[in-house]
Structure formats: C-alpha cells, structure tokens
Coordinates of C-alpha atoms and ligand atoms in Angstrom, one line a residue:
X1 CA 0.0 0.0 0.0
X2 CA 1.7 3.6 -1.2
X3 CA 1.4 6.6 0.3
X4 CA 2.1 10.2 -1.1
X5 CA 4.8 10.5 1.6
X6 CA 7.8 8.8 3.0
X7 CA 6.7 6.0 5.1
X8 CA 10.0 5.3 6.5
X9 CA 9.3 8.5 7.8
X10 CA 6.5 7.8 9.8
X11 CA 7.7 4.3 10.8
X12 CA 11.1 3.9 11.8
X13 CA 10.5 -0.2 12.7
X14 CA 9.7 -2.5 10.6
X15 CA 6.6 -3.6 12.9
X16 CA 4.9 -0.7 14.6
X17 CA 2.6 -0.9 17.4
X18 CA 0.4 2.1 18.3
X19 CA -2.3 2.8 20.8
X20 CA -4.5 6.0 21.7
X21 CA -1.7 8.4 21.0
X22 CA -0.9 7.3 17.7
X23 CA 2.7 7.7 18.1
X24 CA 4.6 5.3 16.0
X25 CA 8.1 6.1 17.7
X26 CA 10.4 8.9 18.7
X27 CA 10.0 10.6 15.7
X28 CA 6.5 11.1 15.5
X29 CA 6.2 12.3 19.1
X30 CA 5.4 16.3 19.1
X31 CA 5.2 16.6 15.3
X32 CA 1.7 17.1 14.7
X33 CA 2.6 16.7 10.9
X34 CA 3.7 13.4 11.2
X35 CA 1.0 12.4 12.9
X36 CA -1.7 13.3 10.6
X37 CA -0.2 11.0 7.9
X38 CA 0.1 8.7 10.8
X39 CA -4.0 9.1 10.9
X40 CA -3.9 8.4 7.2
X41 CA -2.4 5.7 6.7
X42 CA -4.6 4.0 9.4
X43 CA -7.7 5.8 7.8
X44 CA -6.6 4.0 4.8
X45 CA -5.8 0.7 6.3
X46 CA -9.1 0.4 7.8
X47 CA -11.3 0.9 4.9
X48 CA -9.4 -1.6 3.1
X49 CA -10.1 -4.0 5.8
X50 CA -13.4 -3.3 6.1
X51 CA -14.0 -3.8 1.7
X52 CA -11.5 -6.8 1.9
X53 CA -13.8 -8.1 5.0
X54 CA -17.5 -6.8 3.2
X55 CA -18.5 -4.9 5.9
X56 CA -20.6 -1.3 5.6
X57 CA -17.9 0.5 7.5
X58 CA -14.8 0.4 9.1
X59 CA -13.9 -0.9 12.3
X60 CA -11.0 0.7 12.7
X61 CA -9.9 4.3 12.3
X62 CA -7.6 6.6 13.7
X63 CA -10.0 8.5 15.5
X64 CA -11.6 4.8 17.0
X65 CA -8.0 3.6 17.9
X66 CA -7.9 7.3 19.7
X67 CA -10.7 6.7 21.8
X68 CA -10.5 3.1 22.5
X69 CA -8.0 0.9 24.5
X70 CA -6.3 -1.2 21.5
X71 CA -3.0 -1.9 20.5
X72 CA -2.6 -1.4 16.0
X73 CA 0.5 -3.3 15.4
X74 CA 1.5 -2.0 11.4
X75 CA 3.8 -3.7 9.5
X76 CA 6.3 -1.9 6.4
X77 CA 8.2 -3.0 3.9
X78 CA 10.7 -0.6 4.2
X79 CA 12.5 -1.1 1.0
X80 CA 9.5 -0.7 -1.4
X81 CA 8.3 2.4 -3.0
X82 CA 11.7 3.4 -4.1
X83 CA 13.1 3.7 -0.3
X84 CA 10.1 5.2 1.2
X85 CA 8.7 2.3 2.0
X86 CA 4.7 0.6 1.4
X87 CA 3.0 -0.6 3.8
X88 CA 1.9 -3.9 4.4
X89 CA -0.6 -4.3 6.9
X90 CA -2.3 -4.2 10.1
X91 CA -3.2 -6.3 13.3
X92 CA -5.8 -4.7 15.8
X93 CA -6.2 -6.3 19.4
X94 CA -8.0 -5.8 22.4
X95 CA -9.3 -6.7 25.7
X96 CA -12.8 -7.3 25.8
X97 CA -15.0 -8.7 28.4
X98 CA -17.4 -11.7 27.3
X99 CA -19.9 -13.9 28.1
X100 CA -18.8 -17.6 26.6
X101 CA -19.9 -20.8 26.5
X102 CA -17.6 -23.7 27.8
X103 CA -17.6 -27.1 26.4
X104 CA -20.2 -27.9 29.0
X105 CA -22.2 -24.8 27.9
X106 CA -21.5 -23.2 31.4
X107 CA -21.5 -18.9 30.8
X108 CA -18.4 -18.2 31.2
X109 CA -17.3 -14.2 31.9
X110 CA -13.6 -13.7 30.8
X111 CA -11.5 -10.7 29.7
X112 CA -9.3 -12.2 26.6
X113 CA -7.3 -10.4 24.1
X114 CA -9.1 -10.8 21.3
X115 CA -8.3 -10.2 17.4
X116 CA -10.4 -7.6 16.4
X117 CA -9.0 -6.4 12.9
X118 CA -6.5 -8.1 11.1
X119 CA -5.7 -7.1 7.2
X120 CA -2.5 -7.6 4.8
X121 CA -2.6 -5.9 1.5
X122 CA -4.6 -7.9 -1.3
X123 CA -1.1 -8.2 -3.9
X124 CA 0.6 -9.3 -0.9
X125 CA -1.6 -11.7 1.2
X126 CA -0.4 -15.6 1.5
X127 CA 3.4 -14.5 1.5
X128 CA 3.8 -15.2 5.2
X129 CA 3.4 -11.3 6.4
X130 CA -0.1 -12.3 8.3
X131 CA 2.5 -14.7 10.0
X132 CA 5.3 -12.5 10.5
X133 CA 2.9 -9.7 11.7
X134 CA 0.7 -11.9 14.4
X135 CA 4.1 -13.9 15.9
X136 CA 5.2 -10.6 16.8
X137 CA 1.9 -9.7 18.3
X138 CA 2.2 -12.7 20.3
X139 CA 6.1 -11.9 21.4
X140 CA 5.1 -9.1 22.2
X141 CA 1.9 -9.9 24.6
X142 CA 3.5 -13.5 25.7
X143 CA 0.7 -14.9 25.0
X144 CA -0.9 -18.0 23.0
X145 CA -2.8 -18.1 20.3
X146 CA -5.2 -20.5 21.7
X147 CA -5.7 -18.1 24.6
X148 CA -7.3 -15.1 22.7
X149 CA -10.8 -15.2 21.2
X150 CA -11.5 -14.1 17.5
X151 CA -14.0 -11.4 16.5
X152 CA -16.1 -13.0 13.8
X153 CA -13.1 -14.6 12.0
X154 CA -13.4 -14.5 8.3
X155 CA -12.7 -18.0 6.6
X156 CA -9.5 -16.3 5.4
X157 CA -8.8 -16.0 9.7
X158 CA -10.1 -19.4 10.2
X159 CA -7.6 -20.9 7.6
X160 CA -4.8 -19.0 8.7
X161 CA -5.4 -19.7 12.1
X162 CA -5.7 -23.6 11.4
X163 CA -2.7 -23.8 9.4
X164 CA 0.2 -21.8 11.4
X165 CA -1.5 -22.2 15.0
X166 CA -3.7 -25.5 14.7
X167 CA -6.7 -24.2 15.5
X168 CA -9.3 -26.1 14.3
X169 CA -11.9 -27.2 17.0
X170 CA -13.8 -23.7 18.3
X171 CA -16.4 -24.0 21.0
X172 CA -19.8 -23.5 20.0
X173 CA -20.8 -19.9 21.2
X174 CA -24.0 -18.0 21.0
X175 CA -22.2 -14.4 20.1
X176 CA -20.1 -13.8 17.5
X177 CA -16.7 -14.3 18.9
X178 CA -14.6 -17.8 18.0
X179 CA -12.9 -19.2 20.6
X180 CA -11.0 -22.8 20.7
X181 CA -10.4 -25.7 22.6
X182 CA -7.6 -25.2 25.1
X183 CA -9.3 -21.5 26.1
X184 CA -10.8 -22.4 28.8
X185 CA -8.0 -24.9 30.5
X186 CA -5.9 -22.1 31.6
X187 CA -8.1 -19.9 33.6
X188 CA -5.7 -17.2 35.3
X189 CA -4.5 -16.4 31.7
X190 CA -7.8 -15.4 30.6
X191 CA -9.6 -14.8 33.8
X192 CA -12.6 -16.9 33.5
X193 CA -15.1 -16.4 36.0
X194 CA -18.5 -18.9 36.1
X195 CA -21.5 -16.4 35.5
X196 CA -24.0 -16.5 38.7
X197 CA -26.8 -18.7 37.8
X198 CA -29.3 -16.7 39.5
X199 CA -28.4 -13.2 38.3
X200 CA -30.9 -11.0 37.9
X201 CA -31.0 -10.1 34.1
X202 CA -30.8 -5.9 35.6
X203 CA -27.3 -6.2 36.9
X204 CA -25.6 -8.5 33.9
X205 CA -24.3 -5.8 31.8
X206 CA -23.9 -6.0 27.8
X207 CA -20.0 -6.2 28.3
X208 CA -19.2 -6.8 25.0
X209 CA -20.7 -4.1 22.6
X210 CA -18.0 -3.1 20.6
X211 CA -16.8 -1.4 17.4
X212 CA -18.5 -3.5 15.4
X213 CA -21.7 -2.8 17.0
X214 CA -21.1 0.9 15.7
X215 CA -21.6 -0.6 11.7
X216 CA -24.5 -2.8 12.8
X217 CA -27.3 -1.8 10.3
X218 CA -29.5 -4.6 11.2
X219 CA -30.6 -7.2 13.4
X220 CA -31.7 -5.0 16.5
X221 CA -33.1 -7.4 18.4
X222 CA -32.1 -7.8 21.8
X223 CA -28.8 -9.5 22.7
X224 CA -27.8 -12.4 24.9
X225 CA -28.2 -12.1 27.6
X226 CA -31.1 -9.8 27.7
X227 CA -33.3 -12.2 25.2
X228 CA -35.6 -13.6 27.6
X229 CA -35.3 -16.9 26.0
X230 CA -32.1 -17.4 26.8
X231 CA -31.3 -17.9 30.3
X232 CA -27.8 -17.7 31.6
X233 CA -26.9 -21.4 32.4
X234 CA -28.6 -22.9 29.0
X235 CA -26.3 -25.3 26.6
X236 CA -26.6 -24.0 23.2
X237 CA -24.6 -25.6 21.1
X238 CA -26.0 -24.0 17.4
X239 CA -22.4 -22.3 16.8
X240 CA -23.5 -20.0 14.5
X241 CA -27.1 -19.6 13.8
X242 CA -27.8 -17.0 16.1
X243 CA -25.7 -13.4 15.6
X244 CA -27.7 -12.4 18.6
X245 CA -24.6 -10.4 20.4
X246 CA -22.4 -8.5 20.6
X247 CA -21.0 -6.0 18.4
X248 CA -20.2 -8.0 15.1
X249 CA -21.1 -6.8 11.4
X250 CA -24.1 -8.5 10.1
X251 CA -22.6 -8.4 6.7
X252 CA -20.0 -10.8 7.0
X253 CA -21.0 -14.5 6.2
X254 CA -21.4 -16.3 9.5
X255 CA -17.8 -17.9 10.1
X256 CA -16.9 -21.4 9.7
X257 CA -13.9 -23.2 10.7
X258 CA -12.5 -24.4 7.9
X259 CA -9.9 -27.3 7.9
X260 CA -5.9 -26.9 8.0
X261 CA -4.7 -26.1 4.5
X262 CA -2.1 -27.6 2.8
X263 CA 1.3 -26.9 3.9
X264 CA 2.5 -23.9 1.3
X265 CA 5.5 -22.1 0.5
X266 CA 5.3 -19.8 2.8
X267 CA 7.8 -18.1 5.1
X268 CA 7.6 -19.7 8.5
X269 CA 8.6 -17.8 11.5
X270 CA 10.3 -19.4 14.4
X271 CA 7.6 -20.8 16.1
X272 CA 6.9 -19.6 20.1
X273 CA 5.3 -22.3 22.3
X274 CA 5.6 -26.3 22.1
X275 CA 1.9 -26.6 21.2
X276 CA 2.6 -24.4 18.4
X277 CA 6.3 -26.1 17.8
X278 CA 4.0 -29.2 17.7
X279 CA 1.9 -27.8 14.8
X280 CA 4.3 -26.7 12.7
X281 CA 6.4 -30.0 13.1
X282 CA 3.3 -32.2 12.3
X283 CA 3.0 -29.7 9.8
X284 CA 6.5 -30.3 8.2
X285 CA 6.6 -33.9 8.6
X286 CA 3.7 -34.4 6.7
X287 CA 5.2 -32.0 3.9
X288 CA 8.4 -34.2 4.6
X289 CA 6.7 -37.5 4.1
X290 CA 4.6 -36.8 0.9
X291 CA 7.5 -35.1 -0.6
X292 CA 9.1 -38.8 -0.2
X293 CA 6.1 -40.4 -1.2
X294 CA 4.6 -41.8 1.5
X295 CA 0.6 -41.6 2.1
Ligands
COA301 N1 -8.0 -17.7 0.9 C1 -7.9 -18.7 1.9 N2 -7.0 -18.7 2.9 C2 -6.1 -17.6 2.9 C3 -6.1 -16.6 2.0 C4 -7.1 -16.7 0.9 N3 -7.2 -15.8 -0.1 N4 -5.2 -15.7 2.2 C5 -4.5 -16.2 3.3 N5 -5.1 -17.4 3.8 C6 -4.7 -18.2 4.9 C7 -4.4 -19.6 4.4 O1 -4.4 -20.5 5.4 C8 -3.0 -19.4 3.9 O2 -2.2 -20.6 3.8 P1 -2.2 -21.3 2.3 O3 -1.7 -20.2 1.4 O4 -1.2 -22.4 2.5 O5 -3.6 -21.7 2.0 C9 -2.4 -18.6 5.1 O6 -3.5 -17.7 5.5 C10 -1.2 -17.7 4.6 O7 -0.6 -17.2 5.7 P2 0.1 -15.8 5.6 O8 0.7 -15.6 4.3 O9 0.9 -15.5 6.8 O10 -1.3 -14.8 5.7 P3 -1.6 -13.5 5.0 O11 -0.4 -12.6 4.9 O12 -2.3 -13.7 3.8 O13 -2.6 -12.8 6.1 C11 -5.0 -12.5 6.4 C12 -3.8 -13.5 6.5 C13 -6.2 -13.2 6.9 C14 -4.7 -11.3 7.4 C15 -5.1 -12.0 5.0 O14 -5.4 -13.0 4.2 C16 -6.1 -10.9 4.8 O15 -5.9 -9.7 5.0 N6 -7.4 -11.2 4.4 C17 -8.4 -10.3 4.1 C18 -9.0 -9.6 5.4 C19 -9.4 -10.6 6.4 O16 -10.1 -11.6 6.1 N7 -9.0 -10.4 7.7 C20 -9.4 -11.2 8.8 C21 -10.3 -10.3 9.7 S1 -11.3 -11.3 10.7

C-alpha cells in the first residue's frame, strides 16, 4: 500500500505498534505533521479492511484507535516504493469482556485479548506477512494463540489460524466471537469467572458491545443475555445460527472453521510455544513424508 509521503518516515520499525496516542516512535512524538499522515495511513488501512472483510464500514480508524484501549501493530516493507517504504498491513487487538460458553455450555465471563481487525494488502496476502505480523503480536503480549478469542473470523482468519497455529476445533458460542479448545483450561491467563446462575437479568451488563456494533445496520433485536429466551446457564450448542450479540457486522457470512490447508511455500517464522512447535512440526513432517512419497 503507497502513500504520497515517506513512510519510512513515519515508521522507523519494521513492525509498529500504536495505541490511543498514535505515536509510532520517537520521531512522530510532538510533530503534529507526522501524525496526521500517521491518521492516514490508518484511515486508509481500515477501509481496506473493512471492503477486503465486506463490511458497511470500518472498524478501525484513527479517531476509534484514539478513543479506544487497543493496540494497532502495522507492518512496512521498508525497502518498497523506491526507499520510502509501502505498507503492508495491520493487526488490531483488544481486551474485551465476554460472556462464553464452555464445552459444558456453562456462561463463562472472561477478559481475553481478542483479534479484532487483522488485514494484509490484497497483492501481498499468502506471502507469510499475516504470519510475521501476528508472531510478533504474540512476542510481544506472551501470550498463546489459543488463549485469545477471534471477533467473527473471516474463513480467510479461520484458515490462517488452522494452518500456522492448529486451530481447528472452536467451541460452539451464542455471540459472534470464535474461541477454541484449550481457552478455557488455563483460567488465570484469561480470567474466566463462572457467570451467577441466579443473576438478575438488571445487573448483567452487555460487556461486550464493541466497534462492530457501531456498523450494525440490522438485526436489533435484543442480545444475549437480555433475550428472555435465553437464560444464563442454557447449553446452546448452534455455533452459529444465532448473531444475537455483541458488536459483530451483520454483513460478514457467519464464520466457519475451515480445515488446516495444505502446507504452502510460505515463510515460517520461528515458532513460540511447544503446542505451536507441535503444529508446525506435524505440519512439516507431513510436507516431509509426501514429498518422499509416503501416504
Ligand atoms: N484464501 C484462503 N486462505 C487464505 C487466503 C485466501 N485468499 N489468504 C490467506 N489465507 C490463509 C491460508 O491459510 C494461507 O495458507 P495457504 O496459502 O497455504 O492456503 C495462510 O492464510 C497464509 O498465511 P500468511 O501468508 O501468513 O497470511 P496473510 O499474509 O495472507 O494474512 C490475512 C492473512 C487473513 C490477514 C489476509 O489473508 C487478509 O488480510 N485477508 C483479508 C482480510 C481478512 O479476512 N481479515 C481477517 C479479519 S477477521
């Protein structure tokens, strides 16, 4: 993605991550100049999400990632563009608090990071910069995959998740959010807390409206867990059929979790955790194997 100014400029890392004050480093701090293009660039980054995703507007902007607690972690290719630089794309994250469903359909409330925008340019998707961009991301917060919960996950999300991370078996939920198996095991990670059985409906509080509630054009009905047909400990176990909650576009075809792709040719980062070591080996092996001729 080009810009009409240096971007090398703006971004003196190769991965940038920005919050509320929309500085990108020492060099944007104080220079009001800087930071404008700074706004534009994420302007830009956003719509191009939001088309690439089919949504009716953007969920992220510069003036959202000013007024909201999330962390924008931009990626350049510094050497593009003639030495000012292109860049590549963008991973939004946040904490949010949720109701979820367990595998025992117990409501669960937890706070997990979740990925809440996530877009590499269209001429440069499936060259392992999704990779390169969400390792860092997960450096950076020491934290597992498997841990974080997915805002409505396109099937491009749902692939990439299945192929670098294993990710494959979500837990049915009644919102719009995709979390997997393994989420709830470790519970001071995420801070899972069992929802009251008995609360009163008054004092349960719609925790997880969110930016994609902003773009929500239809489907105003009431949310879990205000419906009154949905009390708080019910099973559900109909993944997707309901968009009932919580702050996802209606536009988006409901997600589905699609199987692991075929190992590809692209970059691999150096993998974090054993489960995700695990993965990637399994993932190689195979390669490995059928590359020998073994079935
Ligand atoms: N169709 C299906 N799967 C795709 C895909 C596509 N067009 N593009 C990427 N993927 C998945 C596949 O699993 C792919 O592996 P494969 O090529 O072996 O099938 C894997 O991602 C490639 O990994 P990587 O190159 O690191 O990902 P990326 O740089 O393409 O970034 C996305 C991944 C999802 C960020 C990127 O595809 C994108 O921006 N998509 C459009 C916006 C979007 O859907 N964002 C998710 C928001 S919920």
């Amino acid at each position: 993605m080009e810009f009409p100014f240096d971007i090398n400029q703006l971004f003196s890392e190769r991965i940038s991550v920005m919050d509320q004050t929309l500085i990108a480093g020492r060099k944007s701090a104080g220079r009001p100049d800087l930071q404008a293009h700074i706004a534009t660039v994420i302007d830009e980054l956003g719509r191009a999400s939001a088309k690439a995703q089919q949504l009716t507007a953007p969920i992220t902007s510069a003036s959202k990632l000013q007024s909201q607690r999330h962390q924008l972690y931009l990626l350049k290719d510094g050497e593009s563009s003639g030495g000012r630089g292109v860049v590549v794309g963008f991973l939004k994250v946040g904490y949010k608090k949720l109701f979820l469903l367990d595998r025992q359909g117990v409501h669960i409330e937890a706070e997990p990071l979740c990925v809440l925008d996530f877009y590499i340019a269209e001429n440069l998707q499936r060259n392992g910069y999704g990779l390169e961009l969400f390792d860092f991301m997960l450096q950076h917060k020491n934290l597992e995959p498997v841990l974080m919960a997915y805002d409505r996950p396109s099937p491009k999300l749902l692939s990439f998740l299945a192929k670098h991370y294993c990710l494959t078996q979500s837990v049915p939920q009644v919102n719009n959010f995709v979390v997997f198996e393994g989420f709830f095991l470790n519970r001071t990670v995420v801070q899972l807390r069992k929802v009251p059985p008995k609360k009163p409906d008054g004092e349960i509080k719609p925790y997880s409206l969110m930016e994609r509630e902003a773009v929500r054009q239809e489907q105003r009905s009431l949310p879990w867990p205000f419906a009154p047909s949905h009390s708080p400990q019910r099973s559900v176990y109909s993944q997707y059929s309901h968009s009932l909650s919580v702050g996802s576009s209606p536009t988006r075809a409901p997600p589905r979790v699609a199987p692991p792709s075929s190992p590809g040719g692209n970059r691999d980062q150096s993998p974090r955790s054993p489960l995700v070591d695990r993965c990637r080996a399994r993932r190689t092996s195979s390669l490995n194997r059928s590359q020998l001729g073994f079935h």
